[in-house]
Amino acid sequence: MATGKKLINSVESCVDDNLAGYVALNPGVRLLQGHPGVVIRADYEELQREGKVAVLCGGGSGHEPAFAGYVGQGMLAAVAMGPVFACPPASEMLAAIRAVGRHNPAGCLMLIPNYTGDRLNFGLAAERAQGEGIRIATHVIGEDCALTTSDKSAGRRGLTGIPVTIKIAGALAEEGRKLGDIVPILKRVLSNMASIGVALSPCFVPGGGPTFSLPHDEMELGLGVHGEAGVRRLKMMSARDTVAAMLDHMTSPDNTNRLPLQKSDRVAVFINDLGGISHMELNIVAKETIQYLESRGIVVVRALCSPFLTSLEMAGTHVTVLRVDDDVTRCLDAPTKSPHWPRSLLPSGVSDRFSPAPLQLKHVETDPAQDVTSGMTFSAEEGQCMRSMVRAACQAVMDKESTLNSLDTGAGDGDCGATLARGARGVLNELARDLPVCKPALLASRLAAIAESTMGGASGGLYGLFFTGVLAALSEEGTKDVWSEALRQGIARMTRYGGADPGDRTMLDALQPALDALTASSSSDDVTPTSGRFERAVLAAEKGAESTREMKARAGRASYVSTSLLQQPDAGAVGVATWLRAAYTAFSSRPSS
């Protein structure tokens, strides 16, 4: 069975090494002598003197930043960490209770994730502590809504609700609330909270294989944080449809563990990174979650996105929804010393989150295209030919998207084809409306604007510069060989700002040969290219693109890549040859006059 790569010293020492590294980074917490799995606030004695409740929690490692990462959430004073995905032994939790509770008259509150091993071991520790005269209360956290029935089972699992509950309990303790007051509030919080998760991949326990098997085109809905199965497998869907499936399940009347949300309810939303999902995906999930809830008239007053409770490197997320009142929002907003509790950037003087409208500024142009009036004008027939050439060039680029991506994989980030295809789609969208094909200079201006606004990355900038140079040439009056001059000025702009030259294994190695061929075959009164001149330029571009296969990269991302990995032609150069060939084919097949 395949195992996942881990940057650790050994499987046996990884948990202790993990915690030792954490306290080295955060010396406001300490390891308890003789108990390498117990983390305690360094100022716990001061907290005892203040007579505030000590909040404890714990669980298996592999869920970082939980649980050690939340020491500092208000009055959270101690945590016991167990092996990866395994409950810490009762002796470790008992040591934590003794450390912060033996001389604390306010007592201890132990938060227990609702997993059998946690309940058994933490319950044993609590019984032992009570037998020693330590005042302690317990609260079990389980807010998972994946199970749809109330049949006999282990019950609702604790998911992202664990750190949320820790935050609220710690804030209440920091306020000086008594042990008998905090527990009822937490029970109310639990009844108003639900979580559901989705995973796109398993994770790998150190020294072991994947925690479960999941085909590349499927996702697991309603799983826990240890790889245990969810409620059902789904085919991969868009983020919008995935969020809708999650929240539909969470609020379904057929689900006895549902969260019954009503219009005008005020809620807090927590988007959890299970460890291996990108920030981009999390932000998209957050957007879709907020929009889903707001479409039902629910008011999202708090929304936080973070790796609250992970499952090693599992690619997936939890969505947690908590119905809130003023007391709960105050606790969520309370200051904390924990470096892991996220904070939202809100406008000055605003405490509730809202969905802002785009900022409209009159002095910011929404259309960067220049209003060009100079230069030549095509006849209707010539304009129709130009329209066909533009359409053919765009379609050819889109047809070759996957090939160009593949060529770019060894030298860059594998998105050359996707980037060019985005630009091509943008051009076709404009072509379907009012792209000015009869005014070449204005057409170049619009193409530059489309490249800037739709393509992105280096290619977007380079094509924007290229068409800006073309625009400058086409705007000049009286230029004889206007197409050679347009190509020359486009290349000059790219060279000036891009830092590459012909021979550096870039798109210039297709453009420059095309210019050379066009110039060599021009005559003094050539205003439009003949079919023969155009064909020679295309053949030169294709030959130049192919020649990049043997070139050493000296510009762009490819210049950082070993020459042994660059066995294919440059994707950018092949892209140029592709759209040039398609444009020529359309040009040469135009009806003869």
PDB file of N, CA and C in Angstrom, residues 457-517:
ATOM      1  N   GLY A 457      -1.798  36.746 -15.866  1.00  0.00           N
ATOM      2  CA  GLY A 457      -0.471  36.155 -15.944  1.00  0.00           C
ATOM      3  C   GLY A 457       0.431  36.873 -16.928  1.00  0.00           C
ATOM      4  N   ALA A 458       1.579  36.254 -17.178  1.00  0.00           N
ATOM      5  CA  ALA A 458       2.550  36.848 -18.089  1.00  0.00           C
ATOM      6  C   ALA A 458       1.997  36.929 -19.511  1.00  0.00           C
ATOM      7  N   SER A 459       1.248  35.922 -19.932  1.00  0.00           N
ATOM      8  CA  SER A 459       0.714  35.928 -21.292  1.00  0.00           C
ATOM      9  C   SER A 459      -0.235  37.095 -21.507  1.00  0.00           C
ATOM     10  N   GLY A 460      -1.071  37.380 -20.511  1.00  0.00           N
ATOM     11  CA  GLY A 460      -1.984  38.511 -20.630  1.00  0.00           C
ATOM     12  C   GLY A 460      -1.236  39.816 -20.799  1.00  0.00           C
ATOM     13  N   GLY A 461      -0.176  39.998 -20.001  1.00  0.00           N
ATOM     14  CA  GLY A 461       0.620  41.209 -20.124  1.00  0.00           C
ATOM     15  C   GLY A 461       1.335  41.298 -21.459  1.00  0.00           C
ATOM     16  N   LEU A 462       1.899  40.174 -21.910  1.00  0.00           N
ATOM     17  CA  LEU A 462       2.643  40.177 -23.166  1.00  0.00           C
ATOM     18  C   LEU A 462       1.725  40.449 -24.358  1.00  0.00           C
ATOM     19  N   TYR A 463       0.580  39.799 -24.394  1.00  0.00           N
ATOM     20  CA  TYR A 463      -0.338  40.044 -25.504  1.00  0.00           C
ATOM     21  C   TYR A 463      -0.926  41.457 -25.433  1.00  0.00           C
ATOM     22  N   GLY A 464      -1.143  41.965 -24.219  1.00  0.00           N
ATOM     23  CA  GLY A 464      -1.586  43.351 -24.086  1.00  0.00           C
ATOM     24  C   GLY A 464      -0.559  44.311 -24.660  1.00  0.00           C
ATOM     25  N   LEU A 465       0.723  44.072 -24.357  1.00  0.00           N
ATOM     26  CA  LEU A 465       1.801  44.900 -24.904  1.00  0.00           C
ATOM     27  C   LEU A 465       1.894  44.741 -26.421  1.00  0.00           C
ATOM     28  N   PHE A 466       1.779  43.506 -26.887  1.00  0.00           N
ATOM     29  CA  PHE A 466       1.871  43.247 -28.323  1.00  0.00           C
ATOM     30  C   PHE A 466       0.813  44.040 -29.088  1.00  0.00           C
ATOM     31  N   PHE A 467      -0.447  43.944 -28.653  1.00  0.00           N
ATOM     32  CA  PHE A 467      -1.515  44.639 -29.377  1.00  0.00           C
ATOM     33  C   PHE A 467      -1.443  46.151 -29.173  1.00  0.00           C
ATOM     34  N   THR A 468      -0.841  46.602 -28.066  1.00  0.00           N
ATOM     35  CA  THR A 468      -0.623  48.035 -27.888  1.00  0.00           C
ATOM     36  C   THR A 468       0.372  48.548 -28.925  1.00  0.00           C
ATOM     37  N   GLY A 469       1.435  47.753 -29.172  1.00  0.00           N
ATOM     38  CA  GLY A 469       2.375  48.122 -30.225  1.00  0.00           C
ATOM     39  C   GLY A 469       1.734  48.091 -31.598  1.00  0.00           C
ATOM     40  N   VAL A 470       0.930  47.076 -31.868  1.00  0.00           N
ATOM     41  CA  VAL A 470       0.207  46.981 -33.134  1.00  0.00           C
ATOM     42  C   VAL A 470      -0.696  48.200 -33.314  1.00  0.00           C
ATOM     43  N   LEU A 471      -1.356  48.585 -32.239  1.00  0.00           N
ATOM     44  CA  LEU A 471      -2.230  49.761 -32.264  1.00  0.00           C
ATOM     45  C   LEU A 471      -1.454  51.004 -32.683  1.00  0.00           C
ATOM     46  N   ALA A 472      -0.267  51.204 -32.097  1.00  0.00           N
ATOM     47  CA  ALA A 472       0.528  52.388 -32.421  1.00  0.00           C
ATOM     48  C   ALA A 472       0.860  52.446 -33.904  1.00  0.00           C
ATOM     49  N   ALA A 473       1.210  51.294 -34.479  1.00  0.00           N
ATOM     50  CA  ALA A 473       1.558  51.262 -35.899  1.00  0.00           C
ATOM     51  C   ALA A 473       0.340  51.489 -36.786  1.00  0.00           C
ATOM     52  N   LEU A 474      -0.767  50.867 -36.436  1.00  0.00           N
ATOM     53  CA  LEU A 474      -1.966  50.985 -37.264  1.00  0.00           C
ATOM     54  C   LEU A 474      -2.607  52.360 -37.171  1.00  0.00           C
ATOM     55  N   SER A 475      -2.251  53.119 -36.131  1.00  0.00           N
ATOM     56  CA  SER A 475      -2.804  54.465 -35.970  1.00  0.00           C
ATOM     57  C   SER A 475      -2.062  55.490 -36.819  1.00  0.00           C
ATOM     58  N   GLU A 476      -0.872  55.131 -37.301  1.00  0.00           N
ATOM     59  CA  GLU A 476      -0.069  56.065 -38.084  1.00  0.00           C
ATOM     60  C   GLU A 476      -0.651  56.199 -39.492  1.00  0.00           C
ATOM     61  N   GLU A 477      -0.644  57.403 -39.975  1.00  0.00           N
ATOM     62  CA  GLU A 477      -1.159  57.651 -41.316  1.00  0.00           C
ATOM     63  C   GLU A 477      -0.029  57.528 -42.342  1.00  0.00           C
ATOM     64  N   GLY A 478      -0.308  56.955 -43.477  1.00  0.00           N
ATOM     65  CA  GLY A 478       0.618  56.957 -44.584  1.00  0.00           C
ATOM     66  C   GLY A 478       1.698  55.902 -44.531  1.00  0.00           C
ATOM     67  N   THR A 479       1.654  54.975 -43.561  1.00  0.00           N
ATOM     68  CA  THR A 479       2.663  53.929 -43.512  1.00  0.00           C
ATOM     69  C   THR A 479       2.437  52.956 -44.653  1.00  0.00           C
ATOM     70  N   LYS A 480       3.517  52.648 -45.397  1.00  0.00           N
ATOM     71  CA  LYS A 480       3.365  51.764 -46.553  1.00  0.00           C
ATOM     72  C   LYS A 480       3.182  50.307 -46.122  1.00  0.00           C
ATOM     73  N   ASP A 481       4.248  49.716 -45.583  1.00  0.00           N
ATOM     74  CA  ASP A 481       4.172  48.303 -45.178  1.00  0.00           C
ATOM     75  C   ASP A 481       3.631  48.236 -43.757  1.00  0.00           C
ATOM     76  N   VAL A 482       2.341  48.541 -43.608  1.00  0.00           N
ATOM     77  CA  VAL A 482       1.752  48.734 -42.290  1.00  0.00           C
ATOM     78  C   VAL A 482       1.757  47.454 -41.458  1.00  0.00           C
ATOM     79  N   TRP A 483       1.585  46.291 -42.088  1.00  0.00           N
ATOM     80  CA  TRP A 483       1.495  45.041 -41.311  1.00  0.00           C
ATOM     81  C   TRP A 483       2.853  44.624 -40.772  1.00  0.00           C
ATOM     82  N   SER A 484       3.907  44.814 -41.566  1.00  0.00           N
ATOM     83  CA  SER A 484       5.246  44.555 -41.038  1.00  0.00           C
ATOM     84  C   SER A 484       5.564  45.507 -39.900  1.00  0.00           C
ATOM     85  N   GLU A 485       5.174  46.776 -40.058  1.00  0.00           N
ATOM     86  CA  GLU A 485       5.450  47.760 -39.017  1.00  0.00           C
ATOM     87  C   GLU A 485       4.642  47.457 -37.754  1.00  0.00           C
ATOM     88  N   ALA A 486       3.403  46.996 -37.926  1.00  0.00           N
ATOM     89  CA  ALA A 486       2.580  46.636 -36.765  1.00  0.00           C
ATOM     90  C   ALA A 486       3.209  45.480 -35.989  1.00  0.00           C
ATOM     91  N   LEU A 487       3.680  44.478 -36.725  1.00  0.00           N
ATOM     92  CA  LEU A 487       4.313  43.337 -36.075  1.00  0.00           C
ATOM     93  C   LEU A 487       5.616  43.761 -35.401  1.00  0.00           C
ATOM     94  N   ARG A 488       6.363  44.634 -36.072  1.00  0.00           N
ATOM     95  CA  ARG A 488       7.634  45.102 -35.500  1.00  0.00           C
ATOM     96  C   ARG A 488       7.404  45.861 -34.195  1.00  0.00           C
ATOM     97  N   GLN A 489       6.428  46.763 -34.181  1.00  0.00           N
ATOM     98  CA  GLN A 489       6.192  47.549 -32.968  1.00  0.00           C
ATOM     99  C   GLN A 489       5.595  46.680 -31.847  1.00  0.00           C
ATOM    100  N   GLY A 490       4.799  45.696 -32.223  1.00  0.00           N
ATOM    101  CA  GLY A 490       4.277  44.784 -31.201  1.00  0.00           C
ATOM    102  C   GLY A 490       5.393  44.004 -30.528  1.00  0.00           C
ATOM    103  N   ILE A 491       6.333  43.494 -31.333  1.00  0.00           N
ATOM    104  CA  ILE A 491       7.483  42.761 -30.791  1.00  0.00           C
ATOM    105  C   ILE A 491       8.348  43.680 -29.945  1.00  0.00           C
ATOM    106  N   ALA A 492       8.532  44.915 -30.400  1.00  0.00           N
ATOM    107  CA  ALA A 492       9.377  45.865 -29.654  1.00  0.00           C
ATOM    108  C   ALA A 492       8.823  46.127 -28.262  1.00  0.00           C
ATOM    109  N   ARG A 493       7.496  46.267 -28.138  1.00  0.00           N
ATOM    110  CA  ARG A 493       6.891  46.492 -26.811  1.00  0.00           C
ATOM    111  C   ARG A 493       7.125  45.280 -25.906  1.00  0.00           C
ATOM    112  N   MET A 494       6.957  44.091 -26.455  1.00  0.00           N
ATOM    113  CA  MET A 494       7.144  42.879 -25.663  1.00  0.00           C
ATOM    114  C   MET A 494       8.597  42.744 -25.213  1.00  0.00           C
ATOM    115  N   THR A 495       9.519  43.031 -26.106  1.00  0.00           N
ATOM    116  CA  THR A 495      10.936  42.910 -25.769  1.00  0.00           C
ATOM    117  C   THR A 495      11.345  43.914 -24.713  1.00  0.00           C
ATOM    118  N   ARG A 496      10.826  45.142 -24.832  1.00  0.00           N
ATOM    119  CA  ARG A 496      11.196  46.201 -23.898  1.00  0.00           C
ATOM    120  C   ARG A 496      10.811  45.862 -22.468  1.00  0.00           C
ATOM    121  N   TYR A 497       9.616  45.329 -22.272  1.00  0.00           N
ATOM    122  CA  TYR A 497       9.128  45.091 -20.911  1.00  0.00           C
ATOM    123  C   TYR A 497       9.263  43.639 -20.464  1.00  0.00           C
ATOM    124  N   GLY A 498       9.277  42.712 -21.405  1.00  0.00           N
ATOM    125  CA  GLY A 498       9.324  41.303 -21.024  1.00  0.00           C
ATOM    126  C   GLY A 498      10.714  40.799 -20.701  1.00  0.00           C
ATOM    127  N   GLY A 499      11.743  41.467 -21.225  1.00  0.00           N
ATOM    128  CA  GLY A 499      13.112  41.078 -20.915  1.00  0.00           C
ATOM    129  C   GLY A 499      13.654  39.943 -21.752  1.00  0.00           C
ATOM    130  N   ALA A 500      12.855  39.418 -22.676  1.00  0.00           N
ATOM    131  CA  ALA A 500      13.311  38.308 -23.513  1.00  0.00           C
ATOM    132  C   ALA A 500      13.715  38.824 -24.891  1.00  0.00           C
ATOM    133  N   ASP A 501      14.541  38.049 -25.564  1.00  0.00           N
ATOM    134  CA  ASP A 501      14.954  38.312 -26.939  1.00  0.00           C
ATOM    135  C   ASP A 501      14.717  37.058 -27.756  1.00  0.00           C
ATOM    136  N   PRO A 502      14.657  37.196 -29.081  1.00  0.00           N
ATOM    137  CA  PRO A 502      14.596  35.982 -29.915  1.00  0.00           C
ATOM    138  C   PRO A 502      15.763  35.068 -29.585  1.00  0.00           C
ATOM    139  N   GLY A 503      15.482  33.774 -29.484  1.00  0.00           N
ATOM    140  CA  GLY A 503      16.500  32.809 -29.095  1.00  0.00           C
ATOM    141  C   GLY A 503      16.445  32.422 -27.630  1.00  0.00           C
ATOM    142  N   ASP A 504      15.549  33.059 -26.866  1.00  0.00           N
ATOM    143  CA  ASP A 504      15.428  32.769 -25.428  1.00  0.00           C
ATOM    144  C   ASP A 504      14.358  31.731 -25.116  1.00  0.00           C
ATOM    145  N   ARG A 505      13.787  31.118 -26.144  1.00  0.00           N
ATOM    146  CA  ARG A 505      12.758  30.074 -25.985  1.00  0.00           C
ATOM    147  C   ARG A 505      11.447  30.654 -25.447  1.00  0.00           C
ATOM    148  N   THR A 506      10.907  31.612 -26.192  1.00  0.00           N
ATOM    149  CA  THR A 506       9.636  32.243 -25.844  1.00  0.00           C
ATOM    150  C   THR A 506       8.797  32.399 -27.108  1.00  0.00           C
ATOM    151  N   MET A 507       7.651  33.030 -26.965  1.00  0.00           N
ATOM    152  CA  MET A 507       6.785  33.274 -28.112  1.00  0.00           C
ATOM    153  C   MET A 507       7.449  34.180 -29.151  1.00  0.00           C
ATOM    154  N   LEU A 508       8.466  34.940 -28.748  1.00  0.00           N
ATOM    155  CA  LEU A 508       9.191  35.766 -29.699  1.00  0.00           C
ATOM    156  C   LEU A 508       9.862  34.933 -30.782  1.00  0.00           C
ATOM    157  N   ASP A 509      10.166  33.680 -30.469  1.00  0.00           N
ATOM    158  CA  ASP A 509      10.835  32.816 -31.433  1.00  0.00           C
ATOM    159  C   ASP A 509       9.902  32.339 -32.537  1.00  0.00           C
ATOM    160  N   ALA A 510       8.626  32.634 -32.418  1.00  0.00           N
ATOM    161  CA  ALA A 510       7.694  32.445 -33.527  1.00  0.00           C
ATOM    162  C   ALA A 510       7.366  33.786 -34.180  1.00  0.00           C
ATOM    163  N   LEU A 511       7.255  34.837 -33.384  1.00  0.00           N
ATOM    164  CA  LEU A 511       6.890  36.147 -33.923  1.00  0.00           C
ATOM    165  C   LEU A 511       8.013  36.774 -34.744  1.00  0.00           C
ATOM    166  N   GLN A 512       9.247  36.700 -34.259  1.00  0.00           N
ATOM    167  CA  GLN A 512      10.348  37.349 -34.972  1.00  0.00           C
ATOM    168  C   GLN A 512      10.587  36.726 -36.344  1.00  0.00           C
ATOM    169  N   PRO A 513      10.617  35.385 -36.482  1.00  0.00           N
ATOM    170  CA  PRO A 513      10.751  34.810 -37.832  1.00  0.00           C
ATOM    171  C   PRO A 513       9.609  35.213 -38.759  1.00  0.00           C
ATOM    172  N   ALA A 514       8.395  35.343 -38.215  1.00  0.00           N
ATOM    173  CA  ALA A 514       7.264  35.779 -39.035  1.00  0.00           C
ATOM    174  C   ALA A 514       7.507  37.193 -39.545  1.00  0.00           C
ATOM    175  N   LEU A 515       8.012  38.070 -38.676  1.00  0.00           N
ATOM    176  CA  LEU A 515       8.322  39.439 -39.092  1.00  0.00           C
ATOM    177  C   LEU A 515       9.425  39.455 -40.138  1.00  0.00           C
ATOM    178  N   ASP A 516      10.476  38.658 -39.923  1.00  0.00           N
ATOM    179  CA  ASP A 516      11.585  38.617 -40.875  1.00  0.00           C
ATOM    180  C   ASP A 516      11.101  38.177 -42.258  1.00  0.00           C
ATOM    181  N   ALA A 517      10.229  37.157 -42.270  1.00  0.00           N
ATOM    182  CA  ALA A 517       9.719  36.665 -43.553  1.00  0.00           C
ATOM    183  C   ALA A 517       8.819  37.696 -44.211  1.00  0.00           C
TER     184      ALA A 517
END
